[in-house]
Amino acid sequence: MSTLARYFQFDELKTNHRTEFIAGLTTFVSMAYILFVNPSVLGAAGMDKGAVFTATGVAAAVATIFMGLVARYPIAIAPGLGVNAFFAYSVVIGMKVPWQTAMAGVLVAALIFLVLTFFKVREAIINLIPQDLKVAIASGIGLFIAFIGLADAGLIVANDATMVSLGHLSSGTSLLSIFGIIVTLVLISRRVPAAIFIGMILTAIVGILTGLIDLPSSIVSTVPSLAPTFGESIKHIGDINSFQLATVVLTFLIVTFFDTAGTMIGLATQAGFMKDGEMPRAGKALMADAVGMTVGAVIGTSPTSAYVESSAGIAVGGRSGMTSVWTGILFLLALFFSPLLGVVTSQVTAPALIVVGILMAENLRHIKWDDFAIAAPAFLIVIGMPLTYSISDGIALGFIVYPITMLATKRGKSVHPMMWALAIIFLVYLFIVAH
């Protein structure tokens, strides 16, 4: 037995090198889109897209490899969707804060993160969350990523009259996604190993053969320089000197804290890592996120977060930190082979997201639906995530209601004081976001 296999406990986790590599590759392919989406979003704020591309890959690699080597979980980390939009459109464009100052706000939030994580404050908060709410978080994430997948596939679209409606199923891209969904569902139903990854490969091949996906014009490209963004957050840290900017830092802190915490709980539940309602080595896993956020702020990207797409790698058998190590390595390699990633379109990844959403929704059966005081906040978490398009907003709705319903049923004393504190914090958070 190799040293790596012993360190990552392959025997105990019933995995092997081949499975861990396939899982790491599957997770990477499922979330590689962030390499292109993040520069586009932050580019709207005036940041250099090339530098953001490189910063995105480096931050993801550092945090994910740290997660694999130190926390030994198959959970990948990269700059988060949603919080990058808040950075660009709300802070920089909306509040007219220079992107350099906004990035300094990310760095301040990251440093606070490091302190909270070092003193195990984040870990304590995660462990005191009631089990039913943890299960609701896992289920809600499943619905959320399935919703993302359906939208990416073009199966659901925005509608001014009904908010959402069925998309144009006759379009070529939608038909490609439908093909991928059917193939993946069949493979999983037949219990074919690596069914999700195989489904993505077949979908990409069909897309190329039908002309819906363009072949890349080149294979290797130079890595864009970090010079335009590197160190700007440090230079402008003194600009965080107003109540408005303090609010920005607080929002970065809250959104990233609960996006990551919620995602980790959901993934740990899916993979069977939870023990007596707690996540082993949670402190080390959270430290990976804090390290990634700090590195990202220094080199030039928005806050990092654990990625729900890690569930795709877990679904194909990834169980150890080696999955994350491979994903991190692939992020570094991707910086040299960026043209090839153009083949992995949203139509290719959409089937994986939808199928993983189905798998994660299984957790719904563990919620005590016959106890309304628990069912109500759990339901709000589950339905809130896809409808607000935010993991943290969904968690906020449930956490605010939970102590209220428990108090109404004369069980207020069983609610941990921290849950009351979180309810108040989330009320303030939602007020800030809404205004």
Coordinates of N, CA and C in Angstrom, one line a residue, residues 180-390:
G180 N -27.8 14.9 -23.1 CA -26.9 14.6 -22.0 C -27.6 14.2 -20.7
I181 N -28.8 14.8 -20.5 CA -29.6 14.4 -19.3 C -30.0 13.0 -19.4
I182 N -30.6 12.6 -20.6 CA -31.1 11.3 -20.8 C -30.0 10.2 -20.7
V183 N -28.9 10.5 -21.3 CA -27.8 9.6 -21.3 C -27.3 9.4 -19.9
T184 N -27.1 10.5 -19.1 CA -26.6 10.4 -17.8 C -27.6 9.7 -16.9
L185 N -28.9 9.9 -17.0 CA -29.9 9.2 -16.2 C -29.9 7.7 -16.5
V186 N -29.7 7.4 -17.7 CA -29.7 5.9 -18.1 C -28.4 5.3 -17.5
L187 N -27.3 6.0 -17.6 CA -26.0 5.4 -17.1 C -26.1 5.2 -15.6
I188 N -26.7 6.2 -14.9 CA -26.8 6.1 -13.4 C -27.8 5.0 -13.0
S189 N -28.9 5.0 -13.8 CA -29.9 3.9 -13.5 C -29.3 2.5 -13.6
R190 N -28.4 2.4 -14.6 CA -27.7 1.1 -14.9 C -26.5 0.9 -13.9
R191 N -26.3 1.9 -13.0 CA -25.2 1.8 -12.1 C -23.8 1.7 -12.8
V192 N -23.6 2.5 -13.8 CA -22.4 2.5 -14.6 C -21.4 3.4 -13.8
P193 N -20.2 2.9 -13.5 CA -19.2 3.7 -12.8 C -18.8 5.0 -13.6
A194 N -18.6 6.1 -12.9 CA -18.3 7.4 -13.5 C -19.4 7.8 -14.5
A195 N -20.6 7.5 -14.2 CA -21.7 7.8 -15.2 C -21.8 9.3 -15.5
I196 N -21.7 10.1 -14.5 CA -21.8 11.6 -14.8 C -20.7 12.1 -15.7
F197 N -19.4 11.6 -15.4 CA -18.3 12.1 -16.2 C -18.4 11.5 -17.7
I198 N -18.8 10.3 -17.8 CA -19.0 9.7 -19.1 C -20.1 10.4 -19.9
G199 N -21.2 10.8 -19.2 CA -22.3 11.6 -19.8 C -21.8 12.9 -20.3
M200 N -20.9 13.6 -19.6 CA -20.4 14.8 -20.0 C -19.5 14.7 -21.3
I201 N -18.7 13.6 -21.3 CA -17.8 13.4 -22.4 C -18.7 13.1 -23.7
L202 N -19.7 12.3 -23.6 CA -20.5 11.9 -24.7 C -21.3 13.2 -25.2
T203 N -21.7 14.0 -24.3 CA -22.4 15.2 -24.6 C -21.5 16.2 -25.4
A204 N -20.3 16.3 -24.9 CA -19.3 17.2 -25.6 C -19.0 16.7 -27.0
I205 N -18.9 15.4 -27.1 CA -18.6 14.8 -28.5 C -19.7 15.0 -29.4
V206 N -20.9 14.8 -29.0 CA -22.1 15.0 -29.8 C -22.2 16.5 -30.2
G207 N -21.9 17.4 -29.2 CA -21.9 18.8 -29.5 C -20.9 19.2 -30.6
I208 N -19.7 18.6 -30.6 CA -18.7 18.9 -31.6 C -19.2 18.4 -32.9
L209 N -19.7 17.1 -33.0 CA -20.1 16.5 -34.2 C -21.2 17.2 -34.9
T210 N -22.1 17.8 -34.1 CA -23.3 18.5 -34.6 C -23.0 20.0 -34.9
G211 N -21.8 20.5 -34.6 CA -21.4 21.9 -34.8 C -21.9 22.8 -33.7
L212 N -22.5 22.3 -32.6 CA -23.0 23.2 -31.6 C -21.9 23.6 -30.7
I213 N -20.8 22.9 -30.7 CA -19.6 23.3 -29.9 C -18.5 23.4 -30.8
D214 N -17.8 24.5 -30.8 CA -16.7 24.8 -31.7 C -15.4 24.1 -31.2
L215 N -14.6 23.5 -32.1 CA -13.3 23.0 -31.8 C -12.4 24.2 -31.4
P216 N -11.6 24.0 -30.5 CA -10.7 25.1 -30.1 C -9.7 25.5 -31.2
S217 N -9.4 26.8 -31.3 CA -8.5 27.2 -32.4 C -7.0 26.9 -32.0
S218 N -6.7 26.7 -30.8 CA -5.4 26.3 -30.4 C -5.5 25.4 -29.1
I219 N -4.4 24.9 -28.7 CA -4.4 24.0 -27.6 C -3.7 24.6 -26.4
V220 N -2.6 25.2 -26.6 CA -1.8 25.8 -25.5 C -1.7 27.4 -25.7
S221 N -1.8 28.1 -24.6 CA -1.7 29.5 -24.6 C -0.9 30.0 -23.4
T222 N -0.3 31.2 -23.5 CA 0.5 31.7 -22.4 C -0.4 32.1 -21.2
V223 N 0.1 32.0 -20.0 CA -0.7 32.4 -18.8 C -0.7 33.9 -18.7
P224 N -1.8 34.6 -18.6 CA -1.9 36.0 -18.5 C -1.2 36.5 -17.2
S225 N -0.6 37.7 -17.2 CA 0.1 38.2 -16.1 C -0.9 38.7 -15.0
L226 N -0.4 38.5 -13.7 CA -1.2 39.0 -12.6 C -0.9 40.4 -12.2
A227 N 0.1 41.0 -12.9 CA 0.6 42.4 -12.6 C -0.5 43.4 -12.4
P228 N -1.6 43.5 -13.3 CA -2.6 44.5 -13.1 C -3.4 44.5 -11.8
T229 N -3.5 43.3 -11.2 CA -4.3 43.2 -10.0 C -3.5 42.8 -8.7
F230 N -2.3 42.3 -8.9 CA -1.5 41.8 -7.7 C -1.2 42.9 -6.7
G231 N -1.5 42.6 -5.5 CA -1.2 43.5 -4.4 C -2.0 44.8 -4.3
E232 N -3.0 45.0 -5.2 CA -3.8 46.2 -5.1 C -4.6 46.3 -3.8
S233 N -5.0 45.2 -3.3 CA -5.8 45.2 -2.1 C -5.0 45.6 -0.9
I234 N -3.7 45.3 -0.9 CA -2.9 45.7 0.2 C -2.6 47.2 0.2
K235 N -2.4 47.7 -1.0 CA -2.1 49.1 -1.2 C -3.3 50.0 -0.7
H236 N -4.5 49.5 -0.9 CA -5.7 50.3 -0.6 C -6.4 49.9 0.7
I237 N -5.8 49.1 1.5 CA -6.5 48.7 2.7 C -6.8 49.9 3.6
G238 N -6.1 50.9 3.5 CA -6.3 52.1 4.3 C -7.6 52.9 3.9
D239 N -8.1 52.5 2.7 CA -9.3 53.2 2.2 C -10.6 52.7 2.8
I240 N -10.5 51.6 3.6 CA -11.6 51.1 4.3 C -11.8 51.9 5.6
N241 N -12.5 53.1 5.4 CA -12.6 54.0 6.5 C -13.9 54.7 6.6
S242 N -15.0 54.0 6.2 CA -16.3 54.6 6.3 C -17.3 53.5 6.7
F243 N -18.5 53.9 7.2 CA -19.5 52.9 7.6 C -20.0 52.1 6.4
Q244 N -20.1 52.8 5.2 CA -20.5 52.1 4.0 C -19.6 51.0 3.6
L245 N -18.3 51.2 3.7 CA -17.3 50.2 3.4 C -17.2 49.1 4.5
A246 N -17.5 49.5 5.7 CA -17.5 48.5 6.8 C -18.7 47.5 6.5
T247 N -19.8 48.1 6.0 CA -21.0 47.3 5.7 C -20.6 46.3 4.5
V248 N -19.8 46.8 3.6 CA -19.4 46.0 2.5 C -18.6 44.8 3.0
V249 N -17.6 45.1 3.9 CA -16.8 44.0 4.5 C -17.7 43.0 5.2
L250 N -18.7 43.5 6.0 CA -19.5 42.6 6.7 C -20.3 41.7 5.8
T251 N -20.8 42.3 4.7 CA -21.6 41.5 3.7 C -20.7 40.4 3.1
F252 N -19.5 40.8 2.7 CA -18.5 39.8 2.2 C -18.4 38.6 3.2
L253 N -18.2 39.0 4.5 CA -18.0 38.1 5.6 C -19.2 37.1 5.7
I254 N -20.4 37.7 5.8 CA -21.6 36.8 6.0 C -21.9 35.9 4.9
V255 N -21.8 36.5 3.6 CA -22.2 35.7 2.5 C -21.2 34.5 2.3
T256 N -19.9 34.8 2.4 CA -18.9 33.7 2.2 C -19.0 32.7 3.3
F257 N -19.1 33.2 4.6 CA -19.2 32.3 5.7 C -20.3 31.3 5.5
F258 N -21.5 31.7 5.2 CA -22.6 30.7 5.2 C -22.7 30.0 3.8
D259 N -22.2 30.6 2.8 CA -22.2 29.9 1.5 C -21.3 28.7 1.7
T260 N -20.1 28.9 2.2 CA -19.1 27.8 2.4 C -19.6 26.8 3.4
A261 N -20.1 27.3 4.6 CA -20.5 26.4 5.6 C -21.7 25.6 5.2
G262 N -22.7 26.2 4.5 CA -23.8 25.5 4.0 C -23.4 24.4 2.9
T263 N -22.5 24.8 2.0 CA -22.1 23.9 1.0 C -21.3 22.7 1.6
M264 N -20.4 23.0 2.5 CA -19.6 21.9 3.2 C -20.6 20.9 3.9
I265 N -21.5 21.4 4.6 CA -22.5 20.6 5.3 C -23.2 19.7 4.3
G266 N -23.7 20.3 3.2 CA -24.4 19.5 2.2 C -23.6 18.5 1.6
L267 N -22.3 18.8 1.2 CA -21.4 17.8 0.6 C -21.0 16.7 1.6
A268 N -20.7 17.1 2.8 CA -20.3 16.1 3.8 C -21.5 15.2 4.1
T269 N -22.7 15.7 4.1 CA -23.9 14.8 4.3 C -24.0 13.9 3.1
Q270 N -23.9 14.4 1.9 CA -24.0 13.5 0.7 C -23.0 12.4 0.7
A271 N -21.7 12.7 1.1 CA -20.6 11.7 1.1 C -20.6 10.8 2.3
G272 N -21.5 11.1 3.3 CA -21.5 10.3 4.5 C -20.4 10.6 5.5
F273 N -19.9 11.8 5.5 CA -18.8 12.1 6.4 C -19.3 12.6 7.7
M274 N -20.6 13.0 7.8 CA -21.1 13.5 9.1 C -21.2 12.4 10.2
K275 N -20.7 12.8 11.4 CA -20.7 11.8 12.5 C -21.4 12.5 13.7
D276 N -22.5 11.9 14.1 CA -23.3 12.4 15.2 C -23.7 13.9 14.9
G277 N -24.0 14.2 13.7 CA -24.4 15.5 13.3 C -23.3 16.5 13.2
E278 N -22.1 16.1 13.3 CA -20.9 17.0 13.2 C -20.0 16.6 12.1
M279 N -19.3 17.5 11.5 CA -18.4 17.3 10.4 C -17.0 17.2 11.0
P280 N -16.3 16.0 10.9 CA -15.0 15.9 11.4 C -14.0 16.8 10.6
R281 N -13.0 17.3 11.3 CA -12.0 18.1 10.7 C -12.6 19.4 10.0
A282 N -13.7 19.8 10.6 CA -14.4 21.0 10.0 C -13.5 22.2 10.0
G283 N -12.7 22.4 11.1 CA -11.9 23.5 11.3 C -10.8 23.6 10.2
K284 N -10.3 22.4 9.8 CA -9.3 22.4 8.7 C -9.9 22.7 7.4
A285 N -11.1 22.2 7.2 CA -11.8 22.4 5.9 C -12.1 23.9 5.8
L286 N -12.6 24.5 6.9 CA -12.9 26.0 6.8 C -11.6 26.8 6.6
M287 N -10.5 26.3 7.2 CA -9.2 27.1 7.0 C -8.8 27.1 5.6
A288 N -9.1 26.0 4.8 CA -8.8 26.0 3.4 C -9.5 27.2 2.7
D289 N -10.8 27.4 3.0 CA -11.5 28.5 2.4 C -11.0 29.8 2.8
A290 N -10.6 30.0 4.1 CA -10.0 31.2 4.6 C -8.7 31.5 3.9
V291 N -7.9 30.5 3.7 CA -6.6 30.7 3.0 C -6.8 31.1 1.5
G292 N -7.8 30.4 0.9 CA -8.1 30.7 -0.5 C -8.6 32.1 -0.7
M293 N -9.4 32.6 0.2 CA -10.0 33.9 0.2 C -8.9 35.0 0.4
T294 N -7.9 34.7 1.3 CA -6.8 35.6 1.5 C -5.9 35.7 0.3
V295 N -5.5 34.5 -0.2 CA -4.6 34.5 -1.4 C -5.3 35.2 -2.5
G296 N -6.6 34.9 -2.7 CA -7.3 35.5 -3.8 C -7.4 37.0 -3.8
A297 N -7.6 37.5 -2.5 CA -7.7 39.0 -2.3 C -6.4 39.7 -2.7
V298 N -5.3 39.0 -2.3 CA -3.9 39.6 -2.6 C -3.6 39.6 -4.1
I299 N -3.9 38.5 -4.8 CA -3.6 38.4 -6.2 C -4.6 39.0 -7.1
G300 N -5.9 39.2 -6.6 CA -6.8 39.9 -7.5 C -8.1 39.1 -7.9
T301 N -8.8 38.6 -6.9 CA -10.1 38.0 -7.3 C -11.1 38.1 -6.1
S302 N -12.3 37.9 -6.4 CA -13.4 38.0 -5.3 C -13.3 36.8 -4.4
P303 N -14.1 36.9 -3.3 CA -14.0 35.8 -2.3 C -14.2 34.4 -2.8
T304 N -13.5 33.5 -2.2 CA -13.7 32.1 -2.6 C -14.8 31.4 -1.8
S305 N -15.2 30.3 -2.3 CA -16.2 29.5 -1.5 C -16.2 28.0 -1.9
A306 N -16.6 27.2 -1.1 CA -16.7 25.7 -1.4 C -17.7 25.6 -2.6
Y307 N -17.4 24.7 -3.5 CA -18.3 24.6 -4.7 C -19.2 23.4 -4.6
V308 N -20.5 23.7 -4.9 CA -21.5 22.6 -4.9 C -21.2 21.6 -6.0
E309 N -20.4 22.0 -7.0 CA -20.1 21.1 -8.1 C -19.2 20.0 -7.6
S310 N -18.6 20.1 -6.4 CA -17.8 19.0 -5.8 C -18.7 17.8 -5.7
S311 N -20.0 18.0 -5.6 CA -20.9 16.8 -5.5 C -20.8 15.9 -6.7
A312 N -20.4 16.5 -7.9 CA -20.3 15.6 -9.1 C -19.1 14.7 -8.9
G313 N -18.0 15.1 -8.3 CA -16.9 14.3 -8.1 C -17.2 13.2 -7.0
I314 N -17.9 13.7 -6.0 CA -18.3 12.7 -4.9 C -19.3 11.7 -5.5
A315 N -20.1 12.1 -6.4 CA -21.1 11.2 -7.0 C -20.4 10.1 -7.8
V316 N -19.2 10.3 -8.3 CA -18.5 9.3 -9.1 C -17.6 8.5 -8.2
G317 N -17.6 8.7 -6.9 CA -16.8 7.9 -6.0 C -15.7 8.6 -5.3
G318 N -15.5 9.9 -5.5 CA -14.5 10.6 -4.7 C -14.8 10.7 -3.2
R319 N -13.8 10.2 -2.4 CA -14.1 10.2 -1.0 C -12.9 10.7 -0.2
S320 N -11.8 10.9 -0.8 CA -10.6 11.4 0.0 C -10.1 12.8 -0.5
G321 N -9.1 13.3 0.2 CA -8.5 14.6 -0.1 C -7.8 14.5 -1.5
M322 N -7.5 13.3 -1.9 CA -6.8 13.1 -3.2 C -7.6 13.7 -4.3
T323 N -8.9 13.6 -4.2 CA -9.8 14.1 -5.2 C -9.6 15.6 -5.4
S324 N -9.5 16.3 -4.2 CA -9.2 17.8 -4.2 C -7.8 18.1 -4.8
V325 N -6.8 17.3 -4.4 CA -5.5 17.5 -4.9 C -5.5 17.5 -6.4
W326 N -6.1 16.5 -7.0 CA -6.2 16.4 -8.5 C -6.9 17.6 -9.1
T327 N -8.0 18.0 -8.4 CA -8.8 19.1 -9.0 C -7.9 20.4 -8.9
G328 N -7.2 20.6 -7.8 CA -6.3 21.8 -7.7 C -5.2 21.8 -8.8
I329 N -4.6 20.6 -9.0 CA -3.5 20.5 -10.0 C -4.1 20.8 -11.4
L330 N -5.3 20.3 -11.7 CA -5.9 20.6 -13.0 C -6.2 22.1 -13.2
F331 N -6.5 22.8 -12.1 CA -6.8 24.2 -12.2 C -5.5 24.9 -12.6
L332 N -4.3 24.5 -12.1 CA -3.1 25.0 -12.5 C -2.7 24.7 -14.0
L333 N -3.0 23.5 -14.3 CA -2.7 23.1 -15.7 C -3.6 23.8 -16.7
A334 N -4.8 24.1 -16.2 CA -5.8 24.7 -17.1 C -5.4 26.1 -17.5
L335 N -4.5 26.8 -16.7 CA -4.0 28.1 -17.1 C -3.2 28.1 -18.3
F336 N -2.6 26.9 -18.7 CA -1.8 26.8 -19.9 C -2.7 26.2 -21.1
F337 N -3.8 25.6 -20.8 CA -4.6 25.0 -21.8 C -6.0 25.6 -21.9
S338 N -6.1 26.9 -21.6 CA -7.4 27.5 -21.6 C -8.3 27.4 -22.8
P339 N -7.7 27.3 -24.0 CA -8.6 27.2 -25.2 C -9.4 25.9 -25.2
L340 N -8.8 24.8 -24.6 CA -9.5 23.5 -24.6 C -10.8 23.6 -23.7
L341 N -10.8 24.5 -22.7 CA -11.9 24.5 -21.8 C -13.2 25.1 -22.5
G342 N -13.0 25.7 -23.7 CA -14.1 26.2 -24.4 C -15.1 25.1 -24.9
V343 N -14.6 23.9 -24.9 CA -15.4 22.7 -25.3 C -16.4 22.4 -24.2
V344 N -16.1 22.7 -23.0 CA -17.0 22.3 -21.9 C -17.9 23.5 -21.7
T345 N -19.0 23.5 -22.5 CA -20.0 24.6 -22.4 C -21.0 24.3 -21.3
S346 N -21.9 25.2 -21.1 CA -22.9 25.1 -20.1 C -23.9 23.9 -20.4
Q347 N -24.0 23.6 -21.7 CA -24.9 22.5 -22.1 C -24.2 21.2 -21.7
V348 N -22.9 21.1 -21.6 CA -22.2 19.9 -21.2 C -22.3 19.7 -19.7
T349 N -22.2 20.8 -19.0 CA -22.2 20.6 -17.5 C -23.6 20.6 -16.9
A350 N -24.6 21.1 -17.7 CA -26.0 21.2 -17.1 C -26.5 19.8 -16.7
P351 N -26.4 18.8 -17.6 CA -26.9 17.5 -17.2 C -26.3 17.0 -15.8
A352 N -25.0 17.2 -15.6 CA -24.3 16.8 -14.4 C -25.0 17.5 -13.2
L353 N -25.2 18.8 -13.3 CA -25.8 19.6 -12.2 C -27.2 19.1 -11.9
I354 N -28.0 18.8 -12.9 CA -29.4 18.3 -12.7 C -29.4 17.0 -12.0
V355 N -28.6 16.1 -12.5 CA -28.5 14.7 -11.9 C -28.0 14.7 -10.5
V356 N -27.0 15.5 -10.2 CA -26.5 15.6 -8.9 C -27.5 16.3 -7.9
G357 N -28.3 17.2 -8.5 CA -29.4 17.8 -7.7 C -30.4 16.7 -7.3
I358 N -30.7 15.8 -8.2 CA -31.6 14.7 -7.9 C -31.1 13.9 -6.8
L359 N -29.8 13.6 -6.9 CA -29.2 12.7 -5.9 C -29.2 13.4 -4.5
M360 N -28.9 14.7 -4.4 CA -28.8 15.4 -3.2 C -30.2 15.6 -2.5
A361 N -31.3 15.6 -3.4 CA -32.6 15.8 -2.9 C -33.1 14.6 -2.0
E362 N -32.3 13.5 -2.1 CA -32.7 12.3 -1.3 C -32.7 12.7 0.2
N363 N -31.9 13.7 0.6 CA -31.8 14.1 2.0 C -33.2 14.6 2.6
L364 N -34.1 15.0 1.7 CA -35.4 15.5 2.2 C -36.1 14.5 3.1
R365 N -35.9 13.2 2.9 CA -36.6 12.2 3.6 C -36.2 12.2 5.1
H366 N -35.1 12.8 5.4 CA -34.6 12.8 6.8 C -35.1 13.9 7.7
I367 N -35.9 14.8 7.0 CA -36.4 16.0 7.8 C -37.7 15.6 8.5
K368 N -37.9 16.0 9.7 CA -39.1 15.7 10.5 C -40.3 16.5 10.0
W369 N -40.9 16.1 8.9 CA -42.0 16.9 8.3 C -43.3 16.9 9.2
D370 N -43.4 15.9 10.1 CA -44.5 15.9 10.9 C -44.4 16.8 12.1
D371 N -43.3 17.5 12.3 CA -43.1 18.5 13.3 C -43.0 19.9 12.6
F372 N -44.1 20.6 12.6 CA -44.2 21.8 11.9 C -43.2 22.9 12.3
A373 N -42.9 22.9 13.6 CA -41.9 23.9 14.1 C -40.5 23.7 13.4
I374 N -40.2 22.5 13.0 CA -39.0 22.2 12.4 C -39.1 22.2 10.9
A375 N -40.3 21.7 10.4 CA -40.5 21.6 9.0 C -40.6 22.9 8.3
A376 N -41.2 23.9 9.0 CA -41.3 25.3 8.4 C -39.9 25.9 8.1
P377 N -39.0 26.0 9.0 CA -37.7 26.6 8.7 C -36.9 25.8 7.7
A378 N -37.1 24.4 7.8 CA -36.4 23.5 6.9 C -36.9 23.8 5.5
F379 N -38.2 23.9 5.3 CA -38.8 24.2 4.0 C -38.3 25.5 3.4
L380 N -38.3 26.5 4.2 CA -37.8 27.8 3.8 C -36.4 27.8 3.3
I381 N -35.5 27.0 4.0 CA -34.2 26.8 3.5 C -34.1 26.2 2.2
V382 N -34.9 25.1 2.0 CA -34.9 24.3 0.8 C -35.4 25.1 -0.4
I383 N -36.5 25.7 -0.2 CA -37.1 26.5 -1.3 C -36.5 27.8 -1.5
G384 N -35.9 28.4 -0.4 CA -35.3 29.7 -0.5 C -34.0 29.7 -1.4
M385 N -33.2 28.7 -1.3 CA -32.0 28.7 -2.1 C -32.2 28.9 -3.6
P386 N -33.0 28.0 -4.3 CA -33.2 28.2 -5.7 C -34.0 29.5 -6.0
L387 N -35.0 29.9 -5.2 CA -35.8 31.0 -5.5 C -35.1 32.4 -5.3
T388 N -34.1 32.4 -4.4 CA -33.4 33.6 -4.2 C -32.0 33.6 -5.0
Y389 N -31.8 32.4 -5.6 CA -30.5 32.2 -6.3 C -29.3 32.4 -5.4
S390 N -29.5 32.0 -4.1 CA -28.4 32.2 -3.1 C -28.5 31.2 -2.0

